[in-house]
PDB file of N, CA and C in Angstrom:
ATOM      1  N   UNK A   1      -1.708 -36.692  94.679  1.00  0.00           N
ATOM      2  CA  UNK A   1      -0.751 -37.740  94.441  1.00  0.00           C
ATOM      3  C   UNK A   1      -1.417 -39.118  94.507  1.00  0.00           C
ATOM      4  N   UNK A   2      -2.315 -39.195  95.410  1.00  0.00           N
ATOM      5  CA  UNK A   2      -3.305 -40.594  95.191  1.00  0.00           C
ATOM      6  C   UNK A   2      -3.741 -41.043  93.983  1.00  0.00           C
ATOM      7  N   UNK A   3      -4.353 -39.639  93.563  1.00  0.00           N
ATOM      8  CA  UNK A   3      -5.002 -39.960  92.169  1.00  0.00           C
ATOM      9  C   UNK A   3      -4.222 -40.715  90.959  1.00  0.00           C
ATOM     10  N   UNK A   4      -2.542 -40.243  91.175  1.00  0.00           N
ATOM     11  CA  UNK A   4      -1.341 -40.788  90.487  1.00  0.00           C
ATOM     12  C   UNK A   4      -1.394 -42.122  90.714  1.00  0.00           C
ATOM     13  N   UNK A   5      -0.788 -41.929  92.302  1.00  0.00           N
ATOM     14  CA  UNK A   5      -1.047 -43.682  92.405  1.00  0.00           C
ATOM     15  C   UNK A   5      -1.904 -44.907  91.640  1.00  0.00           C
ATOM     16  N   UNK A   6      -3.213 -44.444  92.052  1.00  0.00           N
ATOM     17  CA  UNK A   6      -4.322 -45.109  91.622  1.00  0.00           C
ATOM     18  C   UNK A   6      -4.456 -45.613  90.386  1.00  0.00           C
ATOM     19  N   UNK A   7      -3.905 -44.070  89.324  1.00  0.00           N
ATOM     20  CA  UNK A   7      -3.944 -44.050  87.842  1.00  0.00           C
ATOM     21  C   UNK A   7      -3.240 -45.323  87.757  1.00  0.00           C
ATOM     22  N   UNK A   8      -1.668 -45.406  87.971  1.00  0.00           N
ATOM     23  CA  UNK A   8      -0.653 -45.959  87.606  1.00  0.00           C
ATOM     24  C   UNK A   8      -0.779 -47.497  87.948  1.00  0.00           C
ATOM     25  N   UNK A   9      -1.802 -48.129  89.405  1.00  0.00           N
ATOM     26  CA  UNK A   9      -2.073 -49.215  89.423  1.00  0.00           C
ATOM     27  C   UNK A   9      -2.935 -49.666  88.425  1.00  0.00           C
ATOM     28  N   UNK A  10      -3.874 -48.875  88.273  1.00  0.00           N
ATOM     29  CA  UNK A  10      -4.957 -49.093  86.998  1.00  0.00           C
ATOM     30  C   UNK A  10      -4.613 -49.636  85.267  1.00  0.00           C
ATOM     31  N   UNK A  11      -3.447 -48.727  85.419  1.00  0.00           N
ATOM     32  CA  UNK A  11      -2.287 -49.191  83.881  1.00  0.00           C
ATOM     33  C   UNK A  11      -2.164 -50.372  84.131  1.00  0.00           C
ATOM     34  N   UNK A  12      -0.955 -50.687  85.062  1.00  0.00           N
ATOM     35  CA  UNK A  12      -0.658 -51.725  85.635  1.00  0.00           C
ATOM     36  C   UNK A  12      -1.508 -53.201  85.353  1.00  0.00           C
ATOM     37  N   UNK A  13      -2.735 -52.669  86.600  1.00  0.00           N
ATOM     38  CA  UNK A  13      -3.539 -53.728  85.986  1.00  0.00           C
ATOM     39  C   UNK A  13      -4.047 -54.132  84.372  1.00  0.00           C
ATOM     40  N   UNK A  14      -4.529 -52.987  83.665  1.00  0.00           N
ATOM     41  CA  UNK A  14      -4.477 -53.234  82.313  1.00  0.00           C
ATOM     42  C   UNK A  14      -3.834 -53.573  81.292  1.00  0.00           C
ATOM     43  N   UNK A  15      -2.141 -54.238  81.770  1.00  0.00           N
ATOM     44  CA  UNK A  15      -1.408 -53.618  81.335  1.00  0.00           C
ATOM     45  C   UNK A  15      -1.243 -55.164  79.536  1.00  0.00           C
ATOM     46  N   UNK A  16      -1.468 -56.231  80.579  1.00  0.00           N
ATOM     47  CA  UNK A  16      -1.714 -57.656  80.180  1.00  0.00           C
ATOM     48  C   UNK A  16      -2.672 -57.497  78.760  1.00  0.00           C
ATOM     49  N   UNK A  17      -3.820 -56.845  79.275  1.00  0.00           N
ATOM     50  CA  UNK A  17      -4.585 -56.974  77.982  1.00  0.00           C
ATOM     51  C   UNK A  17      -4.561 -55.834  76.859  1.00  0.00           C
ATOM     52  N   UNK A  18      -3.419 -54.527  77.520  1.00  0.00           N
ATOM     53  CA  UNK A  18      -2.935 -54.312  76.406  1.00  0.00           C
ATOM     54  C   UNK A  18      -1.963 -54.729  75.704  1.00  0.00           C
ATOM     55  N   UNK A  19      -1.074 -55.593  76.311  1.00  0.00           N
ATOM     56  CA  UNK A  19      -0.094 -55.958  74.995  1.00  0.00           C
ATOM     57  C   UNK A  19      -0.709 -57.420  74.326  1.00  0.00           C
ATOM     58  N   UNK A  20      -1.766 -58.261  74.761  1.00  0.00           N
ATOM     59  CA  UNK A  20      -2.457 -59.414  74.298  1.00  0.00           C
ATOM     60  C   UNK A  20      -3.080 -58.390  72.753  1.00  0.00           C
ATOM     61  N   UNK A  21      -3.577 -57.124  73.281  1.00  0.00           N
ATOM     62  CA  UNK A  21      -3.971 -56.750  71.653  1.00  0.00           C
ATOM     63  C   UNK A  21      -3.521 -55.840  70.804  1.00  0.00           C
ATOM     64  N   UNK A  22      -2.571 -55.852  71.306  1.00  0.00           N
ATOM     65  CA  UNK A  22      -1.128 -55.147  70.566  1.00  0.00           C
ATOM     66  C   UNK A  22      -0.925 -56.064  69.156  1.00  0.00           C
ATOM     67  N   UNK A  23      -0.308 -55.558  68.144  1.00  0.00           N
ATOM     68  CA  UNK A  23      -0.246 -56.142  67.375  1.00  0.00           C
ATOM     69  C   UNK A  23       1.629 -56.717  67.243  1.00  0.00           C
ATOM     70  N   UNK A  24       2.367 -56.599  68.155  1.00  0.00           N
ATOM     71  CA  UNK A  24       3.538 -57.385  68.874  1.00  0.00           C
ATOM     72  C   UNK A  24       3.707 -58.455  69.494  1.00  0.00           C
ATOM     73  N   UNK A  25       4.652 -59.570  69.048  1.00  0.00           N
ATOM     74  CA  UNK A  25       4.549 -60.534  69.979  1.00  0.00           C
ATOM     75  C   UNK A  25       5.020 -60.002  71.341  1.00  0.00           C
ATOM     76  N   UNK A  26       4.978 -60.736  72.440  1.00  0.00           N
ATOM     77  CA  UNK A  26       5.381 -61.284  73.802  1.00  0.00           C
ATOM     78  C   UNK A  26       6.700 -60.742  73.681  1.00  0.00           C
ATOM     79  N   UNK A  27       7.606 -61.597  72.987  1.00  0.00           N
ATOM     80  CA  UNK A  27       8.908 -61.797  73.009  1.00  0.00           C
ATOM     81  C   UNK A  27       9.682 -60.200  72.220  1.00  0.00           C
ATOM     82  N   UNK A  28       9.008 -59.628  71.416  1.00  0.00           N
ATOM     83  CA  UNK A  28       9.440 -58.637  70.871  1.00  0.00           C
ATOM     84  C   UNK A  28       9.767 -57.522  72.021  1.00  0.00           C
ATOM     85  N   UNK A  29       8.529 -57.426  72.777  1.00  0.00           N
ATOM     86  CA  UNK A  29       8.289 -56.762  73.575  1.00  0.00           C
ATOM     87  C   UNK A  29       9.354 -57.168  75.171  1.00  0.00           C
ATOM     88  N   UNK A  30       9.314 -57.840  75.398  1.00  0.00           N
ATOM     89  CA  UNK A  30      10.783 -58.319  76.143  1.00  0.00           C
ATOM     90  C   UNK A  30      11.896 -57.669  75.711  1.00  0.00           C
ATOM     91  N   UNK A  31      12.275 -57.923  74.287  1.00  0.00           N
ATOM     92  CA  UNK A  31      13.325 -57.887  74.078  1.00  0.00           C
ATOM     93  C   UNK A  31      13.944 -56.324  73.932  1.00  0.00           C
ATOM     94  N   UNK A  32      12.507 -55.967  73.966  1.00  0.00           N
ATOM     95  CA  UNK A  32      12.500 -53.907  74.354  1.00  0.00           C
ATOM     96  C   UNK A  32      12.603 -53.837  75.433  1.00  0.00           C
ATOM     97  N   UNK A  33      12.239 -53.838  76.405  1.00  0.00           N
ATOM     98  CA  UNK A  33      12.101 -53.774  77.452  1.00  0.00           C
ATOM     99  C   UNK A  33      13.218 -53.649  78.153  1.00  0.00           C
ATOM    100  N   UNK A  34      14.228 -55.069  77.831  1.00  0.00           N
ATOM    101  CA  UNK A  34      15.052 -55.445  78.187  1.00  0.00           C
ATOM    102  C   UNK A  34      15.503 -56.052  79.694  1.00  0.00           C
ATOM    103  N   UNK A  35      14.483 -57.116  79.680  1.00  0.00           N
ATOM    104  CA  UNK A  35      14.637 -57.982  81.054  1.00  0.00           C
ATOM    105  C   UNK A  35      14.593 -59.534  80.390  1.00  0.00           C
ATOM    106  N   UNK A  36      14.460 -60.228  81.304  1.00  0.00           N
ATOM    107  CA  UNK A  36      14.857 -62.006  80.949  1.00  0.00           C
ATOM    108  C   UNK A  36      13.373 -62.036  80.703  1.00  0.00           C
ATOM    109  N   UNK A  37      12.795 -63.198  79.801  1.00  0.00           N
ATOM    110  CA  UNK A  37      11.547 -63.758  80.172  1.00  0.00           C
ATOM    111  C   UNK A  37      10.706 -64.220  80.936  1.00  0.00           C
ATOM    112  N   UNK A  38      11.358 -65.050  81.869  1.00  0.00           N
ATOM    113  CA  UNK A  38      11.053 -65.152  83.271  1.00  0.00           C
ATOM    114  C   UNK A  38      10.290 -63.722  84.415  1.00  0.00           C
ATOM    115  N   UNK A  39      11.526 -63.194  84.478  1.00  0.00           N
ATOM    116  CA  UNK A  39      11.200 -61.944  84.996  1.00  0.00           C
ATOM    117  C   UNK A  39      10.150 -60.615  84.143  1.00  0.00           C
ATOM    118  N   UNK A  40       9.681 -61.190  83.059  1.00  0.00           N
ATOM    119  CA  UNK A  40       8.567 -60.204  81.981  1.00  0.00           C
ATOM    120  C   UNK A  40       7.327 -61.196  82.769  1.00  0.00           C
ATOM    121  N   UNK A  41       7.434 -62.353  82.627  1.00  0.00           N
ATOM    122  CA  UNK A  41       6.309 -63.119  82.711  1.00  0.00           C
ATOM    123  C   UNK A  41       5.535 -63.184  84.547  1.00  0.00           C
ATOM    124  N   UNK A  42       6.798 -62.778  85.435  1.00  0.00           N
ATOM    125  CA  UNK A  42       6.395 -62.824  86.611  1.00  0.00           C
ATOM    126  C   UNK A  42       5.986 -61.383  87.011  1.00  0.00           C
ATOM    127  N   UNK A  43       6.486 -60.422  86.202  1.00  0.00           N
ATOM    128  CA  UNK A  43       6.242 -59.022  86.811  1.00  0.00           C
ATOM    129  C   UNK A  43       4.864 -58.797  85.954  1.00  0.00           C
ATOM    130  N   UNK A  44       4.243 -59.453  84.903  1.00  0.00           N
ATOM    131  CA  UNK A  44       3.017 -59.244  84.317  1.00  0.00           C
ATOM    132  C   UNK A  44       2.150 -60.044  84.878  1.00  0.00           C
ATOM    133  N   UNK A  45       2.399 -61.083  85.844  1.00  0.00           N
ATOM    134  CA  UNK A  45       1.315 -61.739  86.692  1.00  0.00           C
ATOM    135  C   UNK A  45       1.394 -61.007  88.087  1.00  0.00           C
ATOM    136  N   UNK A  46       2.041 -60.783  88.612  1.00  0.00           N
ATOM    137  CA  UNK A  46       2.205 -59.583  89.697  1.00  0.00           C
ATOM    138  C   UNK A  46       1.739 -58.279  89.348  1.00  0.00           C
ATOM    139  N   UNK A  47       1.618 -57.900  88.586  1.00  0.00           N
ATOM    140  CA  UNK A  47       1.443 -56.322  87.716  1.00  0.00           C
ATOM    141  C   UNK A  47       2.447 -55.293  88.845  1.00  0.00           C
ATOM    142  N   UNK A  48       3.952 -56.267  88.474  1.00  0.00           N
ATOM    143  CA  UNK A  48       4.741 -55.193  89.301  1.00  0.00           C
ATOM    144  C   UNK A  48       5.825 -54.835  88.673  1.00  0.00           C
ATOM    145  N   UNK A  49       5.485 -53.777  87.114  1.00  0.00           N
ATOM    146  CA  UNK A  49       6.537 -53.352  86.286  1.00  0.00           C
ATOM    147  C   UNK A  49       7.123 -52.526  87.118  1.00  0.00           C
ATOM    148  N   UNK A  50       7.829 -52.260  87.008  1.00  0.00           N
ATOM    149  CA  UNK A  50       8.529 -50.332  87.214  1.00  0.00           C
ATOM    150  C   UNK A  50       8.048 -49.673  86.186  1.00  0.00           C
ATOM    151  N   UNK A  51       8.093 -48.243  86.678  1.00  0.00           N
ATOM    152  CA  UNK A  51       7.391 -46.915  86.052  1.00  0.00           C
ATOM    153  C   UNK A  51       8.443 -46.802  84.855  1.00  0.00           C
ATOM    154  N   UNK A  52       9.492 -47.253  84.621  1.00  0.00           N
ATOM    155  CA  UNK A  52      10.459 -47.050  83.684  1.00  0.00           C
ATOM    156  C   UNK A  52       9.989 -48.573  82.401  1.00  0.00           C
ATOM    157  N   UNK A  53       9.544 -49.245  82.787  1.00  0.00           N
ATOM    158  CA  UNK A  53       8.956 -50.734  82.392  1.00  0.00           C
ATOM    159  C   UNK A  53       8.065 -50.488  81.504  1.00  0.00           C
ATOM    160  N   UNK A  54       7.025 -49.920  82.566  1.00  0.00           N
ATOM    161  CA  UNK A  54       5.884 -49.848  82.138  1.00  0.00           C
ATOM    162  C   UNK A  54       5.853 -48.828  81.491  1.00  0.00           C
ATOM    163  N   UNK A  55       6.574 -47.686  81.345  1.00  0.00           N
ATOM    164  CA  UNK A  55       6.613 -46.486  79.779  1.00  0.00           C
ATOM    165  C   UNK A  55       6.883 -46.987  78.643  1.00  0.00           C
ATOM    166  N   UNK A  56       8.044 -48.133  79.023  1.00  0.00           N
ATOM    167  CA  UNK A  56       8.539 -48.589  77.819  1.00  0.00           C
ATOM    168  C   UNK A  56       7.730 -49.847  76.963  1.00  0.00           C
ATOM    169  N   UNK A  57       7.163 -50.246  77.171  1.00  0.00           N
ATOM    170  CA  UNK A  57       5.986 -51.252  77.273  1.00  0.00           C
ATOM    171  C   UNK A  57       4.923 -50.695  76.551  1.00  0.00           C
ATOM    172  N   UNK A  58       4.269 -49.434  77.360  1.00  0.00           N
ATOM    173  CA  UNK A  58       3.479 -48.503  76.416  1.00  0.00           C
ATOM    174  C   UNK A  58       3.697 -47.874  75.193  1.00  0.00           C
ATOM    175  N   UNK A  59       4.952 -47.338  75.406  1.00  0.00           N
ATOM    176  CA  UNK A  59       5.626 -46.330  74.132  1.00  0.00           C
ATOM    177  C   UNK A  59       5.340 -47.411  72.864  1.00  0.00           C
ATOM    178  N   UNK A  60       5.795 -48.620  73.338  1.00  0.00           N
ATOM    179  CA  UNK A  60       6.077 -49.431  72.670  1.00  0.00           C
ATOM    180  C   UNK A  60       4.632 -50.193  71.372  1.00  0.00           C
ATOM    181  N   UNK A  61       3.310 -50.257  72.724  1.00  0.00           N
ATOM    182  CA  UNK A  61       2.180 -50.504  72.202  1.00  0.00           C
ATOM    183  C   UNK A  61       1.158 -49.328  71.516  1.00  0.00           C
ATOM    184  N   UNK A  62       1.497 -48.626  72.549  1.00  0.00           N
ATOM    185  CA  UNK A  62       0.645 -47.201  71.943  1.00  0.00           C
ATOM    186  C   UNK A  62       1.215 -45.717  70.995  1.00  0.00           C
ATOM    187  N   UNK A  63       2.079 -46.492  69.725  1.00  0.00           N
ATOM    188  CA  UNK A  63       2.738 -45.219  69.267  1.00  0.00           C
ATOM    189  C   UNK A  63       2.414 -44.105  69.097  1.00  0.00           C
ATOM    190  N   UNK A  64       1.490 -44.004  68.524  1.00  0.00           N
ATOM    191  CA  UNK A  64       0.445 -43.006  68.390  1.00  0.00           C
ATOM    192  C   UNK A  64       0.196 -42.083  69.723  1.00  0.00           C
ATOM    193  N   UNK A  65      -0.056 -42.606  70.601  1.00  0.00           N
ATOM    194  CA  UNK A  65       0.188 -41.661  72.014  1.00  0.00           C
ATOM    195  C   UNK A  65       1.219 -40.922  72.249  1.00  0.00           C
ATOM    196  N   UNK A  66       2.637 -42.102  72.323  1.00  0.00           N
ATOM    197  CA  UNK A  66       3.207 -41.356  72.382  1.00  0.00           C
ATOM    198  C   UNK A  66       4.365 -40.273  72.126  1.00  0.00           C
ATOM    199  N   UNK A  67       3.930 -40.646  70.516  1.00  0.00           N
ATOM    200  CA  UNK A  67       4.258 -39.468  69.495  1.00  0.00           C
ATOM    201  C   UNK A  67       3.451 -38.376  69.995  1.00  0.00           C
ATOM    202  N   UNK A  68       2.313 -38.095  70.342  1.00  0.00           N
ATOM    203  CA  UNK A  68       1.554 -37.073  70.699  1.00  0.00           C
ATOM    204  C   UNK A  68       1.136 -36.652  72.309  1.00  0.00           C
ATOM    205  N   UNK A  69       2.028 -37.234  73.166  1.00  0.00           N
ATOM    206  CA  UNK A  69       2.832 -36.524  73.954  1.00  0.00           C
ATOM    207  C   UNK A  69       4.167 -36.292  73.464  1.00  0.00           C
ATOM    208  N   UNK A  70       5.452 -36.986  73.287  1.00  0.00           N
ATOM    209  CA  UNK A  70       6.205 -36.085  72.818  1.00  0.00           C
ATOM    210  C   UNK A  70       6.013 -34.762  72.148  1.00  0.00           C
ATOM    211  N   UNK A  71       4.903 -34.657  71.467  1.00  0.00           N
ATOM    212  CA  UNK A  71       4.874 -33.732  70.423  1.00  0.00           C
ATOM    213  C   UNK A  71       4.434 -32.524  71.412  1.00  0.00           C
ATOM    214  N   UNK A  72       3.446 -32.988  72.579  1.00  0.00           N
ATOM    215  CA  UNK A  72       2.576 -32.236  72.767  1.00  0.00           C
ATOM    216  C   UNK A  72       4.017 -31.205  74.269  1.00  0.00           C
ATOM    217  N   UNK A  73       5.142 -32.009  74.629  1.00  0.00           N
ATOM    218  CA  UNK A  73       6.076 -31.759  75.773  1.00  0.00           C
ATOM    219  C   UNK A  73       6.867 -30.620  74.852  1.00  0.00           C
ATOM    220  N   UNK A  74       7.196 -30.833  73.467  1.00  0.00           N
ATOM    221  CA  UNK A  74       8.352 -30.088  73.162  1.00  0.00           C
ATOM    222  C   UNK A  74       7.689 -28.980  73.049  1.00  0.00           C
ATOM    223  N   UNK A  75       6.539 -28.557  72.083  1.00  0.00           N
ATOM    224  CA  UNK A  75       5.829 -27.624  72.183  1.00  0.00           C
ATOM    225  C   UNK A  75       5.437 -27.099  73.318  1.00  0.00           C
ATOM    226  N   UNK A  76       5.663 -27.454  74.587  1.00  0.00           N
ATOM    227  CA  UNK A  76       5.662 -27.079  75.868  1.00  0.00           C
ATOM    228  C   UNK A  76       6.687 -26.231  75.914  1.00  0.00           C
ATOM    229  N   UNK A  77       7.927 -26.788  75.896  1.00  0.00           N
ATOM    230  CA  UNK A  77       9.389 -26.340  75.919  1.00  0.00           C
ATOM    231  C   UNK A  77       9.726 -25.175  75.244  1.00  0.00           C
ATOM    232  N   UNK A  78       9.232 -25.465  74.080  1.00  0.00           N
ATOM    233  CA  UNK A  78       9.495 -24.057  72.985  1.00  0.00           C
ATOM    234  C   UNK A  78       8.958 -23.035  73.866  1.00  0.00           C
ATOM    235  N   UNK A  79       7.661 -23.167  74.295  1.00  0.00           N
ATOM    236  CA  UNK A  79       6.735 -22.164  74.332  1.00  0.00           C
ATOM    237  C   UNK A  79       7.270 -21.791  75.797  1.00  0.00           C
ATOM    238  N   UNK A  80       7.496 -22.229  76.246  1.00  0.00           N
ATOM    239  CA  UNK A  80       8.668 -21.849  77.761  1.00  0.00           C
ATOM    240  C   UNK A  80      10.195 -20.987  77.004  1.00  0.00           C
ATOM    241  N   UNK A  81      10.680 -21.940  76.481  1.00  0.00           N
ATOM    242  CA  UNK A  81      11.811 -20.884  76.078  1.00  0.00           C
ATOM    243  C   UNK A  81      11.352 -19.461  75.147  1.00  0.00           C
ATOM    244  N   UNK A  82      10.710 -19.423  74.223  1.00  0.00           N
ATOM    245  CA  UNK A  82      10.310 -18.543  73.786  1.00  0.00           C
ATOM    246  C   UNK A  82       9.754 -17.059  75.088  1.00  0.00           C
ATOM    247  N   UNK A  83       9.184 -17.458  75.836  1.00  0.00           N
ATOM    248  CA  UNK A  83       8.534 -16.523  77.166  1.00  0.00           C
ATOM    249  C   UNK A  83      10.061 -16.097  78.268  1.00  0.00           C
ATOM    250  N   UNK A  84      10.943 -16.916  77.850  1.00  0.00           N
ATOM    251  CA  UNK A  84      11.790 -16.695  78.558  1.00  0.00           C
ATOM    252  C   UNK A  84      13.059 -16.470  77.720  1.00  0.00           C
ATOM    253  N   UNK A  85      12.780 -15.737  77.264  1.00  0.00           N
ATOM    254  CA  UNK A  85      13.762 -15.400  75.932  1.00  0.00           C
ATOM    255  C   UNK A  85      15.208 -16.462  75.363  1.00  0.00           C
ATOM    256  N   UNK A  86      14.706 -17.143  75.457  1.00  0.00           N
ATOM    257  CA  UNK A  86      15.931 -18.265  75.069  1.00  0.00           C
ATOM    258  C   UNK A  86      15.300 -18.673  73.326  1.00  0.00           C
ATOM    259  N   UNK A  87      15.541 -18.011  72.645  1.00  0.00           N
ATOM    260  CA  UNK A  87      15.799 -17.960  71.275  1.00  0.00           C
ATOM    261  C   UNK A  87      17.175 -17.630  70.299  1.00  0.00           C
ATOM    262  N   UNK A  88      16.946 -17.651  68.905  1.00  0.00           N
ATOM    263  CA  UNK A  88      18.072 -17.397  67.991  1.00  0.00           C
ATOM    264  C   UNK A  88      17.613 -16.951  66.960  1.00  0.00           C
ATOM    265  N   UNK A  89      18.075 -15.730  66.283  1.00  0.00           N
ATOM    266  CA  UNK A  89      18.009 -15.186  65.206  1.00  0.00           C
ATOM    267  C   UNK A  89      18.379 -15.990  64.146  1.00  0.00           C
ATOM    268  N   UNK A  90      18.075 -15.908  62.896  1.00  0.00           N
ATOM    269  CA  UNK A  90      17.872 -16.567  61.819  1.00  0.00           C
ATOM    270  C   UNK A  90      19.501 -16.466  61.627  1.00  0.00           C
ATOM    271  N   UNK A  91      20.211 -15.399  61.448  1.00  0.00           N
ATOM    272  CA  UNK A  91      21.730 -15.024  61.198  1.00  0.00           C
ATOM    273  C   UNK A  91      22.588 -15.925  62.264  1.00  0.00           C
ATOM    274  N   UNK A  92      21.899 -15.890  63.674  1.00  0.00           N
ATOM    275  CA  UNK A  92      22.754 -16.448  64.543  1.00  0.00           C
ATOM    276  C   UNK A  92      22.862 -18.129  64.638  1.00  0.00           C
ATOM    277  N   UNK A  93      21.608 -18.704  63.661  1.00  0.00           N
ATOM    278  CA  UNK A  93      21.671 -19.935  63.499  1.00  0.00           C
ATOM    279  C   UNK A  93      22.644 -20.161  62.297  1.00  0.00           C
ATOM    280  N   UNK A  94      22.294 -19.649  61.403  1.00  0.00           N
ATOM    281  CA  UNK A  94      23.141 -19.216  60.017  1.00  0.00           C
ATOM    282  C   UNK A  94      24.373 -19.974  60.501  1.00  0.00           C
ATOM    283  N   UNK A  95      24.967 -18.825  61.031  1.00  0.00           N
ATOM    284  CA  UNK A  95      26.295 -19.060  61.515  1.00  0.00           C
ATOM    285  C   UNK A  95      26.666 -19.786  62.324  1.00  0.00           C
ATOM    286  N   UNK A  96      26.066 -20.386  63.392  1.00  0.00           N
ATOM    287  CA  UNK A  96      26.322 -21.819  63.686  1.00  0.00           C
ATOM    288  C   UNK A  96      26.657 -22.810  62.969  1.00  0.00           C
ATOM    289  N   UNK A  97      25.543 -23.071  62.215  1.00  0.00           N
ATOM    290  CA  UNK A  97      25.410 -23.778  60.482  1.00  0.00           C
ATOM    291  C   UNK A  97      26.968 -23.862  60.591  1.00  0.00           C
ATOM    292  N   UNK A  98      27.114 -22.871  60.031  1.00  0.00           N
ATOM    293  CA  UNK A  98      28.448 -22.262  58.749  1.00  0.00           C
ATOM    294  C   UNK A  98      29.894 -22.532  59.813  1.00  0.00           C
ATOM    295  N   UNK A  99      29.814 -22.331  60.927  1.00  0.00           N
ATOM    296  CA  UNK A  99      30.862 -22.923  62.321  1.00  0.00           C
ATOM    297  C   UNK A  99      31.228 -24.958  62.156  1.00  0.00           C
ATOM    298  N   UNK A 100      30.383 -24.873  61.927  1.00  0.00           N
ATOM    299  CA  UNK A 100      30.113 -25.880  62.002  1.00  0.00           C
ATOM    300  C   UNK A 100      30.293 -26.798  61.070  1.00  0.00           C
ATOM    301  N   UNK A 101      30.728 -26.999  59.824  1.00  0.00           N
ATOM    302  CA  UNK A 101      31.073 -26.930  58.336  1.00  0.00           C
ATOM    303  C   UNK A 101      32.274 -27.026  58.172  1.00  0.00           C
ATOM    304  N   UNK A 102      33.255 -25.706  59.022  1.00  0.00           N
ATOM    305  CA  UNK A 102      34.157 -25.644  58.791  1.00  0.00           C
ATOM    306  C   UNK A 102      34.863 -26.542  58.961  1.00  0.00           C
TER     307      UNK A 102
END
């Protein structure tokens, strides 16, 4: 769990000069975020986002990442439900479909 810690201050600290070379303004990125300016500008000189902040911040700069974790979680999921038999037959989707229509 240290190692977490550590990681997550390390972001943190980096966090400034990744959105300086982001290709987003400042303000865009606020306005995702969804906090006042004030409070973007003091929690990035503090490097004291929240873990909910600072995902959104990333998601935001690094799409490419994290399209490929998403990608890489659901394919997790499948592959869990699949082992644990939580699937659907081609007919039984069918007919969902077709429920569903009506």
């Amino acid at each position: 769990m240290i190692k977490e810690i550590i990681e997550y201050k390390n972001i943190l600290n980096d966090i400034e000069e990744l959105i300086d070379n982001s290709p987003y303004k400042k303000s865009y990125i606020i306005s995702e975020v969804g906090i006042s300016t004030p409070t973007f500008y003091r929690k990035l000189k503090t490097n004291s986002f929240t873990p909910d902040e600072a995902l959104k911040i990333i998601r935001l700069i690094k799409p490419k990442e994290a399209y490929a974790y998403d990608l890489e979680q659901g394919l997790k999921r499948s592959k869990d439900d699949i082992e644990n038999g939580r699937t659907y037959t081609r007919s039984e989707i069918l007919e969902g479909i077709k429920e569903k229509l009506k």
